[in-house]
XYZ file of C-alpha atoms in Angstrom:
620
model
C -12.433 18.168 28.611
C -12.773 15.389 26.800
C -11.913 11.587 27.358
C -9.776 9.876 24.305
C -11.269 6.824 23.158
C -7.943 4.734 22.306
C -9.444 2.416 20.135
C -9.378 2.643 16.169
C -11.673 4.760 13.947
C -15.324 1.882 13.776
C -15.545 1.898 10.503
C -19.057 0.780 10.779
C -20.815 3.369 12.866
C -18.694 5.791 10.025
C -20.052 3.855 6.968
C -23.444 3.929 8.737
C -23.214 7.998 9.363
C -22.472 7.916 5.474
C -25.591 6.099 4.392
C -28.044 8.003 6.677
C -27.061 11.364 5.205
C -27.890 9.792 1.789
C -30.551 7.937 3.226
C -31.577 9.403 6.032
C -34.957 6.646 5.571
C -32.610 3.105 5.783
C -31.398 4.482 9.249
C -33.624 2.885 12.359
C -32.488 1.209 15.917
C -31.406 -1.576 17.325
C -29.791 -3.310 20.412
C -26.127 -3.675 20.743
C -24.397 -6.459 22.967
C -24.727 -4.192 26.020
C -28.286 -3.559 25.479
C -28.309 -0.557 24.596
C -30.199 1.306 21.397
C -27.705 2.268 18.645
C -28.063 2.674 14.987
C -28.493 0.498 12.589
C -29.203 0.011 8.499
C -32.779 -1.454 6.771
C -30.994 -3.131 4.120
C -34.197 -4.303 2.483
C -35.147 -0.438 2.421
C -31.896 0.376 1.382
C -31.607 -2.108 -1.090
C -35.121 -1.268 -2.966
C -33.772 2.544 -2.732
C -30.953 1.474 -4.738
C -33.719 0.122 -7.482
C -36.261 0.607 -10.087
C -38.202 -2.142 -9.931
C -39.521 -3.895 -7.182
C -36.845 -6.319 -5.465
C -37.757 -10.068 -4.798
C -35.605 -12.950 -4.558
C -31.828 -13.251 -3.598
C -30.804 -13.920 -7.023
C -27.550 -11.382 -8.506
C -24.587 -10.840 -10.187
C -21.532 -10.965 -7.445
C -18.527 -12.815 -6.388
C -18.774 -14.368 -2.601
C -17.361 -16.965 -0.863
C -17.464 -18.782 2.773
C -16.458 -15.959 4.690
C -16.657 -13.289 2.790
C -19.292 -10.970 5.494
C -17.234 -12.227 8.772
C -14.050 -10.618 6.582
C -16.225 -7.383 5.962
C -17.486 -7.073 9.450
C -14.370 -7.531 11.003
C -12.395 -5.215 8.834
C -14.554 -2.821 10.368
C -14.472 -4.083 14.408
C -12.626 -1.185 16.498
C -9.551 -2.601 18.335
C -7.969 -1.032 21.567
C -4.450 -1.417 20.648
C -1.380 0.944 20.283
C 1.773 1.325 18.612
C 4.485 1.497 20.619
C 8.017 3.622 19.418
C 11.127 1.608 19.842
C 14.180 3.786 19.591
C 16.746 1.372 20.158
C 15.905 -0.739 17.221
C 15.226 2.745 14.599
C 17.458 4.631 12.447
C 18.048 8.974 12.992
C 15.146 8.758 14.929
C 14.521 12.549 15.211
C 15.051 13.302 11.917
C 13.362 10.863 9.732
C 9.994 10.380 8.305
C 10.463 7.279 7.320
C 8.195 4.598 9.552
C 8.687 0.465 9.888
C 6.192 -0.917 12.139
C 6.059 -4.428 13.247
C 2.625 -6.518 13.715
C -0.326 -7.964 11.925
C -1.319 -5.331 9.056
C -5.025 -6.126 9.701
C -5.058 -4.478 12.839
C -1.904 -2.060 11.896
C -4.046 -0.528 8.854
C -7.079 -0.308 11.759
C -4.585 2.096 13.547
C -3.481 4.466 10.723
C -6.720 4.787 9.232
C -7.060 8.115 10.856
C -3.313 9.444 10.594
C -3.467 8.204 6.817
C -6.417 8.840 5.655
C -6.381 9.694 1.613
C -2.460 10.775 2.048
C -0.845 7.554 0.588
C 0.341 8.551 -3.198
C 1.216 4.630 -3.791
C 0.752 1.044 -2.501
C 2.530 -1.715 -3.116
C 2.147 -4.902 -1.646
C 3.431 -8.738 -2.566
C 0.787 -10.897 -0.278
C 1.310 -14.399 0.002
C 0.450 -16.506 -3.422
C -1.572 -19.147 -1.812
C 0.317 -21.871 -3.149
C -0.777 -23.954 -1.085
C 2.289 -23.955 1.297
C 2.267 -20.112 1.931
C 1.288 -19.182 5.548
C -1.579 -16.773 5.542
C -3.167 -14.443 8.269
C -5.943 -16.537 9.602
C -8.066 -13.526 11.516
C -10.351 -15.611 13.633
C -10.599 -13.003 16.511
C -13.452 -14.345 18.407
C -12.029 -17.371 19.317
C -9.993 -17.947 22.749
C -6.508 -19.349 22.553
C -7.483 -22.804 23.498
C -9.749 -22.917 20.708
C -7.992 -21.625 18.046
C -4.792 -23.122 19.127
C -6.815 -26.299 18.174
C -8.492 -25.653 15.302
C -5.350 -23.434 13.286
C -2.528 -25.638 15.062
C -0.002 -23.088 15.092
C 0.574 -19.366 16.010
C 3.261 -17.537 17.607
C 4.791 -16.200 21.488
C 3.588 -12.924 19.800
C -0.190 -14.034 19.684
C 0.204 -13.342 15.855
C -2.325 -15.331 13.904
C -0.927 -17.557 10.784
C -1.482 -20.722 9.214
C -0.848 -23.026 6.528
C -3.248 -22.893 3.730
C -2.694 -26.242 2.259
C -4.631 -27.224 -1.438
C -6.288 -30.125 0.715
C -8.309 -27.454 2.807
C -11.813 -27.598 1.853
C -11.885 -23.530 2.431
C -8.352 -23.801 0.491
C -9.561 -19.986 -1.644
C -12.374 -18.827 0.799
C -9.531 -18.298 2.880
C -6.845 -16.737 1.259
C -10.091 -14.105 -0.149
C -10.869 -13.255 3.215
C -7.714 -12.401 4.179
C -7.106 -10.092 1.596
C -10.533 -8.239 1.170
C -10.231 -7.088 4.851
C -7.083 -5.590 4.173
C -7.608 -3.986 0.904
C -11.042 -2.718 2.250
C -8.546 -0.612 5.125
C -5.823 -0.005 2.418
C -8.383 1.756 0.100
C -9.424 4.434 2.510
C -5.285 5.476 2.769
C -4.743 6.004 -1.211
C -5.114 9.297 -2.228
C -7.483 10.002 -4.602
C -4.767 10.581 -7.252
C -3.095 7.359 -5.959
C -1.798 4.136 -6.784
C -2.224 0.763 -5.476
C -0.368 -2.249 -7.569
C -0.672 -5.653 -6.101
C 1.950 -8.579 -7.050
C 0.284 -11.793 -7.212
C 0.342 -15.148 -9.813
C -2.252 -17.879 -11.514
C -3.544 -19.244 -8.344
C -5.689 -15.975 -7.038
C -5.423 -13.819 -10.060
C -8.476 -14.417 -10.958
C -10.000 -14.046 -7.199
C -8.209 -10.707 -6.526
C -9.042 -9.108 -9.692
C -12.963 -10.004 -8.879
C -12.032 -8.471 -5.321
C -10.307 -5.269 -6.428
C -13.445 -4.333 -9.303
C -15.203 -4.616 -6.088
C -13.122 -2.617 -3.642
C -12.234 0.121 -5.706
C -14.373 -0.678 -8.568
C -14.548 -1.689 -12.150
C -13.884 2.099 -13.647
C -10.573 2.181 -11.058
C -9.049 -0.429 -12.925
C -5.830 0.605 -14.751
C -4.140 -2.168 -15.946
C -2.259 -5.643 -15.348
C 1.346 -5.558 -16.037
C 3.133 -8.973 -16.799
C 6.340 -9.118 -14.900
C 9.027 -12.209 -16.638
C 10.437 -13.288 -13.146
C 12.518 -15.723 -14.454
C 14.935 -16.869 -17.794
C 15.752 -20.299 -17.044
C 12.696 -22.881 -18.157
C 11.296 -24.823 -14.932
C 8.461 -27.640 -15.885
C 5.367 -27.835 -13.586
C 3.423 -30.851 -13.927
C 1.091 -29.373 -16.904
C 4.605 -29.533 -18.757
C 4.514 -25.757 -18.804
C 7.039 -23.494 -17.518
C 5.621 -20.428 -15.628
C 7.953 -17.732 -16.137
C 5.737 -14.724 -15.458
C 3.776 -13.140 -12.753
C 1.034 -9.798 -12.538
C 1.149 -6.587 -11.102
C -2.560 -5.472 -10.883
C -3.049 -1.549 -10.813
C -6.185 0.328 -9.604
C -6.219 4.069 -9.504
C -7.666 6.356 -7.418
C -11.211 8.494 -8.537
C -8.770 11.360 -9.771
C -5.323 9.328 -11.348
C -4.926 11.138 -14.882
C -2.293 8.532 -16.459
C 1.214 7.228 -15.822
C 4.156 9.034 -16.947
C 5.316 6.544 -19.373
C 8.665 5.933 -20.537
C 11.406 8.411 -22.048
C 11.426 7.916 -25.737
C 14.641 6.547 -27.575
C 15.975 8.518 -29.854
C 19.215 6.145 -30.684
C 17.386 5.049 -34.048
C 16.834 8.360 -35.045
C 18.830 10.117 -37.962
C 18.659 11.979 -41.260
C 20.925 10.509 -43.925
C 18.760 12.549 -46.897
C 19.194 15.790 -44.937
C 15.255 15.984 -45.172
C 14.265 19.350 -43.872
C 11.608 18.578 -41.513
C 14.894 16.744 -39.448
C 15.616 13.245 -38.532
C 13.297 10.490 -38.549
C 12.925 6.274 -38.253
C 11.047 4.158 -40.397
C 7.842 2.673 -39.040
C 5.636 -0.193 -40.894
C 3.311 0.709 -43.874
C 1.040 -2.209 -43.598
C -1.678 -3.337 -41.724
C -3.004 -6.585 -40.266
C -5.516 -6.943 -42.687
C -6.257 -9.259 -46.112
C -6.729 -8.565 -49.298
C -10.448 -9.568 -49.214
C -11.181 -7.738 -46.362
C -9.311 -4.481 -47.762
C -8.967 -4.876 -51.464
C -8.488 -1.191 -52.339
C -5.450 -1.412 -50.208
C -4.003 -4.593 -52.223
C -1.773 -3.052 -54.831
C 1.242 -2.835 -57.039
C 3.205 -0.105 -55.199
C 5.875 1.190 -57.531
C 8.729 3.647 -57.005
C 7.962 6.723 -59.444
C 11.999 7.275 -59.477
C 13.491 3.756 -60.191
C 10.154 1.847 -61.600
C 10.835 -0.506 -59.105
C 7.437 -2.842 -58.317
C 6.682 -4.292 -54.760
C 4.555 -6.727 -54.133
C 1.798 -6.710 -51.639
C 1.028 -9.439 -49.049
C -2.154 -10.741 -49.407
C -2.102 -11.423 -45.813
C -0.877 -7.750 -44.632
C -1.711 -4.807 -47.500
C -0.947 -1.744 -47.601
C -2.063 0.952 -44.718
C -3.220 3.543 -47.642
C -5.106 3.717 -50.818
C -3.415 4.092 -53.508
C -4.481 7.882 -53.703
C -3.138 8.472 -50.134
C -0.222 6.531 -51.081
C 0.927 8.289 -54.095
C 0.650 12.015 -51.668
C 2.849 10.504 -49.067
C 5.058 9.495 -51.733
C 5.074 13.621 -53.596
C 5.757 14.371 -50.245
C 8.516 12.352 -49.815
C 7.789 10.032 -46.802
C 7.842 6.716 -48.406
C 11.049 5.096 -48.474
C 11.948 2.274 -51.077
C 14.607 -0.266 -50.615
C 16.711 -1.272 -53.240
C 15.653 -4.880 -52.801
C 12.159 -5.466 -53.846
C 11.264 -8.669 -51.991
C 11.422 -6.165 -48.785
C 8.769 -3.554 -48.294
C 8.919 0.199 -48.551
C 8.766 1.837 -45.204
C 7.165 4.867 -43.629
C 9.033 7.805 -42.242
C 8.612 8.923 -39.369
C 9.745 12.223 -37.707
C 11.157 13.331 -33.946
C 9.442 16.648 -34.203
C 6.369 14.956 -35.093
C 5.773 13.200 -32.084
C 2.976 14.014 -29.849
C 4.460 13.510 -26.905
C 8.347 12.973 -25.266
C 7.263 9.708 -23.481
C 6.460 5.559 -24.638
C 3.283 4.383 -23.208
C 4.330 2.176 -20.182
C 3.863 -1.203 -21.275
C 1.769 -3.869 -19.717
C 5.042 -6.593 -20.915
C 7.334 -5.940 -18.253
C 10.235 -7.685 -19.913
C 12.981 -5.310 -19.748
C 12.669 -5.402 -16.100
C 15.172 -7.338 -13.860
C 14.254 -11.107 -12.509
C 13.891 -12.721 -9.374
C 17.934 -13.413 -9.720
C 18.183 -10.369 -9.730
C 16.249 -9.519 -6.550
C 18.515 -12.911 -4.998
C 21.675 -10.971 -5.726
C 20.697 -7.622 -3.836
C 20.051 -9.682 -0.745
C 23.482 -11.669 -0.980
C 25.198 -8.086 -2.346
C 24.113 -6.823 1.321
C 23.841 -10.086 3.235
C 26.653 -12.400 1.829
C 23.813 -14.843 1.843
C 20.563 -15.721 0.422
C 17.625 -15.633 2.791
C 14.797 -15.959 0.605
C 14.120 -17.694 -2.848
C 11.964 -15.715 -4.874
C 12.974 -11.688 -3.799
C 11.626 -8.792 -6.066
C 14.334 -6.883 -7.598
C 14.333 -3.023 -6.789
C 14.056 -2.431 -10.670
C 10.612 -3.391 -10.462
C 9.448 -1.541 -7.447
C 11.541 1.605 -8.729
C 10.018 1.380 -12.487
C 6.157 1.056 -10.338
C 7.155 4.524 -7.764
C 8.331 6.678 -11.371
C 4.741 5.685 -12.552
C 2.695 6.504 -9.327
C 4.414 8.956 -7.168
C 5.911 12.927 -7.310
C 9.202 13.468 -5.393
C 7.318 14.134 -1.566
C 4.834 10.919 -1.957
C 4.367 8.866 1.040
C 4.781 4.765 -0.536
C 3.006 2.063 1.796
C 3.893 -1.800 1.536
C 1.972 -3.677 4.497
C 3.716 -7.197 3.631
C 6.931 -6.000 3.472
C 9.121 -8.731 3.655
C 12.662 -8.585 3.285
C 11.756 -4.597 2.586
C 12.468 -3.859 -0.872
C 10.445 -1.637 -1.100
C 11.924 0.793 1.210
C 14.908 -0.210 -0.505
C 13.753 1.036 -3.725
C 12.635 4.298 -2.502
C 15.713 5.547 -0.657
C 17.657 4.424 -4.029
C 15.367 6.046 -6.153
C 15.519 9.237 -4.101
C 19.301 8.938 -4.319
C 19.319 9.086 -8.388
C 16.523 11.729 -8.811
C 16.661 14.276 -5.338
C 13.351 12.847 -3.951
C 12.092 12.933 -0.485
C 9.714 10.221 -0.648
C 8.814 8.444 2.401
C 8.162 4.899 2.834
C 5.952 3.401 5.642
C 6.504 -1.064 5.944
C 4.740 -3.134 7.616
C 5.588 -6.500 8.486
C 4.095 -9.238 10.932
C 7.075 -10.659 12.619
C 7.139 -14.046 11.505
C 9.413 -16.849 13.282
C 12.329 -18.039 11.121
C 12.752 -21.870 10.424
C 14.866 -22.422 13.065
C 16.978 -24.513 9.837
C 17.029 -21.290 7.591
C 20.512 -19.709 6.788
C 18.585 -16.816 8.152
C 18.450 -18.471 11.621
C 21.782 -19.652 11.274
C 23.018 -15.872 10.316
C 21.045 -14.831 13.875
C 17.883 -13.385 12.709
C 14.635 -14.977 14.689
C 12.170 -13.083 12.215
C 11.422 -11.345 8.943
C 11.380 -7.671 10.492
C 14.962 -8.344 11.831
C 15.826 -9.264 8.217
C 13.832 -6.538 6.664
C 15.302 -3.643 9.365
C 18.476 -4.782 9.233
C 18.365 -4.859 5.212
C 17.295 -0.954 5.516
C 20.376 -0.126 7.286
C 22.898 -1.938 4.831
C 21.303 -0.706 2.286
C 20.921 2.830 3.369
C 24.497 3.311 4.493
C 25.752 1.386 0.824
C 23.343 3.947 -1.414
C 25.333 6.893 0.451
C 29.298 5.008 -0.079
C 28.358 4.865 -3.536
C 27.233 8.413 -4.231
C 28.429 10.710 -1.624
C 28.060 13.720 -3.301
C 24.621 13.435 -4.104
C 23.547 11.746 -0.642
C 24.309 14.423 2.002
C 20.371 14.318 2.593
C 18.996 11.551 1.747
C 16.799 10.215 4.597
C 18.453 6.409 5.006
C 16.253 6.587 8.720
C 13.543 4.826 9.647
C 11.156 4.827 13.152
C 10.425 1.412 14.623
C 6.817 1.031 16.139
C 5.362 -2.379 17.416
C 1.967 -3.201 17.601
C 0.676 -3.883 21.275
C -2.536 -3.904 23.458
C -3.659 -0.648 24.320
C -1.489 2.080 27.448
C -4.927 1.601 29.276
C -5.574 -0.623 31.750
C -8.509 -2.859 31.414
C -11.325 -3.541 33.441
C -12.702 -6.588 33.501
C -14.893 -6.374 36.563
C -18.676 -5.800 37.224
C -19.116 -3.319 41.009
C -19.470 -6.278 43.122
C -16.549 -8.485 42.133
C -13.952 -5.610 43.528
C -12.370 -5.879 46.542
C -9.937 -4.180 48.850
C -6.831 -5.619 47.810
C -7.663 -4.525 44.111
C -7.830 -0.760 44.944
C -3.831 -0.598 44.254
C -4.912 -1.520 40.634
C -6.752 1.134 40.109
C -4.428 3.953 41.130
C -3.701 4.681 37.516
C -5.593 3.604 34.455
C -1.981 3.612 32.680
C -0.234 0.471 32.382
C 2.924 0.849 34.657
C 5.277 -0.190 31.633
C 4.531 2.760 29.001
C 6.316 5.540 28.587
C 5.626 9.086 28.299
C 6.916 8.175 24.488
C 4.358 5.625 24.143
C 1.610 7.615 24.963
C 2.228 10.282 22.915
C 2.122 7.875 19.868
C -1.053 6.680 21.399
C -2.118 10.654 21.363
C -0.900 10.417 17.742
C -3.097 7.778 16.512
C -6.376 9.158 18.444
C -6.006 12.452 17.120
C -4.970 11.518 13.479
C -1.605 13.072 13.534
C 0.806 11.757 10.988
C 3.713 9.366 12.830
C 6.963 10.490 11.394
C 6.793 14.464 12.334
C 9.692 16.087 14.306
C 8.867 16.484 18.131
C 10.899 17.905 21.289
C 10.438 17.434 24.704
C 11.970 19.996 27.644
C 10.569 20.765 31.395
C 8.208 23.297 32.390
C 9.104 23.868 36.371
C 10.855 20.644 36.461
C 7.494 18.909 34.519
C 8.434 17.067 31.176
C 6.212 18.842 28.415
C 6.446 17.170 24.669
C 5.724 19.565 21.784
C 4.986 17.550 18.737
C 5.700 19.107 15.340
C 5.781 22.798 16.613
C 2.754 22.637 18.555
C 0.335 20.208 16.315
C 0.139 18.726 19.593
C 1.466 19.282 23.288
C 1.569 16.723 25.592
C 2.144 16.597 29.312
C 1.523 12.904 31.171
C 3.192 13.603 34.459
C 1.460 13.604 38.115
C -0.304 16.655 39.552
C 0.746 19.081 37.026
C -0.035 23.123 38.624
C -1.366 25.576 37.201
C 1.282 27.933 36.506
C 2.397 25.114 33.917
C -1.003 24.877 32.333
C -0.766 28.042 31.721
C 2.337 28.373 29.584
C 1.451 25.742 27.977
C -1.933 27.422 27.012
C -0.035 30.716 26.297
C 1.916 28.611 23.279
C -1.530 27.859 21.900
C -0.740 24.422 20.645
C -3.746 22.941 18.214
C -4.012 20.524 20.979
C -3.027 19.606 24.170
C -3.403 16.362 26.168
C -2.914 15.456 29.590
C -3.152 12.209 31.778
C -6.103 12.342 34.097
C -4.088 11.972 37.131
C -2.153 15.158 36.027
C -4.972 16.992 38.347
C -5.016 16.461 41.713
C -9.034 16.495 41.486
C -11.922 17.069 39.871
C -12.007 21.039 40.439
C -8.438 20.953 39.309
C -9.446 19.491 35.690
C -12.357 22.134 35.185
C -9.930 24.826 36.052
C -8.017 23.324 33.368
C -10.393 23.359 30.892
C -11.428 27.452 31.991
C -7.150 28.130 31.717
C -7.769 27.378 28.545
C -10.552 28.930 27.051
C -8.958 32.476 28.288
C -4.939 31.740 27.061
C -6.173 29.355 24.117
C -9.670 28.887 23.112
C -8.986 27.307 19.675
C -6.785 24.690 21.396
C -8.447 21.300 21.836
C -8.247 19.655 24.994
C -8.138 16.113 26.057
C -7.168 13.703 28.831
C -5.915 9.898 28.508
């Protein structure tokens, strides 16, 4: 049997495996830390692979920044961390697929890479604007407590690592970039290929994290970058300006066809000439061009019924030439106003269009504000916890673009959770089952915040809590069409790994640590927490149904009708091996002290390649 690892996927020794089978030459050996030989990448080999000519000098085309290789590198460090379930704090826990997991996204994106991998139809995600009093994650890992304690100045009982990124910092956008390349270089690997990923964000990175994202999921992925009006009233900066808008950047995934678009309008549609072809709207019959540049389209146009003359603008002529013009006029598709200093228009006909859809515009005006967003909160709340909220509207206009009705949505700076607002709301209206999965670092309240005040110590309280008002209002309001909408959600916290550590070399043990070594599972997790821990190793999605019963008095879990079967108790015999072999799960784990031996755990092993020799085996 094998051991589980219970670390996340290294993304390096993967990337490397990638490059040798293209390039099986780049691939030679080095030492790690321990000592030891592993493989390693001849980037000047790889690099002059990768070109026709012969490759001198440093000099390229690319965007970089003070930091930017320490962000690569340690978006793709292993961790040994878990996530841990917490019932008490979830909603329906059985029943919902639904997830909102607490801790720093960095390392929570680490964790679901295999679980996730390619299955996430949409991302959204509002990251901090770097305004120079945002807190951002500052992910110096290396350093002990002490030290970064004193160099970052702040961080919280949770070990969770922020800071505030003032203007005056000499690494003021070096910082902010790192931050967010590690975590879109994770997020990338969870969008499906026909996915989604739009990123909120305003002037002072725009620029930064569109140079990031051509690079991340590259120039071709790029789809577009909606402007969102946020705001009506005017609000002076110092330039004298008023910045009333902010962007959505979209990147698709290698096989995205296009957005859905909007429903066209008909309202303006009608046939008072009871033209046979049916109704129809008048559209423009000029074009943005002169008369110099076009002057066989700058013309008299005159009305071969009433002799009526219109003049053309010298500025805008006509679309046609005056041969076109007089065919669409025999065929009755010009139409002529009675006042002459007005131009004729074109008509145009419902059963002519190509398609039943508007092209989703880039302007999102029509869209609701941040006052909008403000009201939601204090619609739930009775107060305002936050000044600059994103309405649902938004969100819910973004999902109808990216998602079918059984997409999984992923936000990994949640906030207050509007997001998995605007799913469960959005299912409500249209019969969806999409599933939302947030993420959100717990961040400390101001201790002088009405959110304080109201009893809430962090942002996930705020954000959970908002999930459960909202939930329960969506289904008061429409209780007909509600009876199965998934308002759930399971809680899961980031912590350091079930496994004990070992910290000690052979000859710094003694006798009175032997009692620490009786069981290489922390005495505080559950039987629940390790089978999320089994989840995570083996790449099993988190929000499947499970059921646990007893086998002889032994506690056996069965997770999503035998995906997985778990038993973690003590000494398990063999007469409950074996019906748990005879259910031939797709896998099976036990804890290694579930055999009273070593004999015992080949025995094991032999059960099961007689009862179930497809079943994969593994101990924790």
């Amino acid at each position: 049997m094998d051991k589980m690892r219970m670390e996340s996927v290294d993304m390096t020794t993967k990337n490397i495996e990638k490059i040798g089978a293209l390039f099986p030459n780049c691939i030679t050996e080095t030492k790690g830390e321990n000592g030891k030989l592993k493989k390693a990448i001849n980037f000047e080999l790889l690099k002059q692979m990768l070109s026709e000519d012969v490759l001198d000098g440093d000099e390229a085309y690319e965007f970089t920044w003070v930091g930017k290789k320490s962000a690569i590198v340690e978006a793709n460090k292993p961790i040994r961390k878990t996530l841990r379930p917490c019932k008490e704090e979830s909603v329906n826990w059985d029943t919902t697929e639904n997830l909102y997991i607490e801790g720093d996204n960095l390392e929570v994106l680490k964790l679901l890479q295999k679980s996730y991998l390619n299955k996430v139809k949409m991302i959204y995600i509002d990251p901090p604007y770097n305004t120079g009093n945002d807190f951002i994650y500052d992910d110096k890992f290396e350093m002990n407590s002490e030290k970064y304690a004193f160099e970052v100045g702040e961080y919280n009982e949770q070990g969770n690592r922020m800071f505030r990124n003032t203007d005056s910092n000499g690494r003021f956008h070096s910082d902010w970039c790192s931050m967010i390349y590690a975590r879109l270089m994770l997020a990338r690997n969870l969008l499906a290929d026909n996915g989604l990923i739009f990123i909120s964000i305003d002037d002072n990175e725009h620029s930064n994290l569109k140079e990031i994202c051509d690079e991340l999921f590259g120039k071709q992925c790029f789809l577009a970058c909606f402007v969102w009006k946020r705001r009506s009233s005017s609000q002076l900066d110092k330039s004298k300006c008023s910045t009333d808008h902010e962007y959505v950047l979209a990147y698709k995934g290698k096989d995205f066809s296009t957005l859905r678009g909007t429903d066209k309008d008909y309202k303006g549609y009608s046939n008072p000439d009871n033209d046979p072809r049916g109704a129809w709207t008048t559209g423009d019959l000029t074009v943005g061009m002169t008369g110099d540049m076009r002057p066989n389209q700058y013309y008299d146009l005159v009305d071969p019924k009433t002799g009526k003359v219109y003049k053309p603008n010298f500025n805008r002529v006509w679309s046609y030439i005056p041969e076109t013009m007089d065919q669409l006029i025999a065929d009755n598709r010009i139409v002529f106003p009675e006042d002459t200093s007005k131009r004729p228009m074109k008509k145009r006909f419902a059963s002519e269009l190509d398609s039943e859809t508007n092209p989703f515009s880039t302007w999102m005006g029509n869209i609701g504000m941040n006052t909008e967003g403000t009201k939601q909160m204090y619609d739930l709340f009775g107060k305002t916890f936050f000044s600059y909220t994103k309405p649902i509207s938004l969100i819910k206009a973004l999902i109808l673009q990216a998602t079918d009705e059984n997409s999984i949505i992923l936000d990994f700076f949640s906030g207050s959770a509007t997001t998995a607002h605007a799913v469960m709301q959005l299912n409500a209206e249209d019969g969806g089952k999409r599933k939302f999965i947030m993420v959100q670092l717990p961040e400390p309240c101001d201790e002088k915040s009405e959110a304080f005040k109201a009893g809430y110590k962090n942002i996930c309280e705020i954000g959970k809590e908002r999930i459960r008002r909202a939930g329960e209002k969506i289904k008061e309001e429409n209780p007909l069409t509600t009876q199965n909408l998934d308002i759930g959600f399971r809680v899961l916290k980031l912590a350091d790994s079930n496994m004990n550590d070992v910290y000690y070399g052979v000859n710094e043990y003694n006798q009175g640590m032997l009692s620490m070594l009786e069981s290489n599972i922390k005495p505080d997790r559950t039987d629940l927490d390790l089978l999320f821990g089994c989840l995570l190793e083996w790449g099993l999605p988190l929000s499947l149904p499970y059921s646990s019963g007893t086998i002889e008095g032994y506690t056996v879990h069965n997770y999503n009708a035998g995906d997985l079967i778990a038993c973690f108790d003590e000494n398990v015999p063999d007469s409950v091996i074996k019906a748990i072999a005879k259910s031939q799960p797709l896998r099976a784990v036990f804890r290694d002290s579930s055999f009273a031996n070593s004999p015992s755990k080949i025995n094991v092993g032999e059960i099961f390649k007689m009862l179930a020799p497809d079943t994969r085996v593994k101990v924790i």
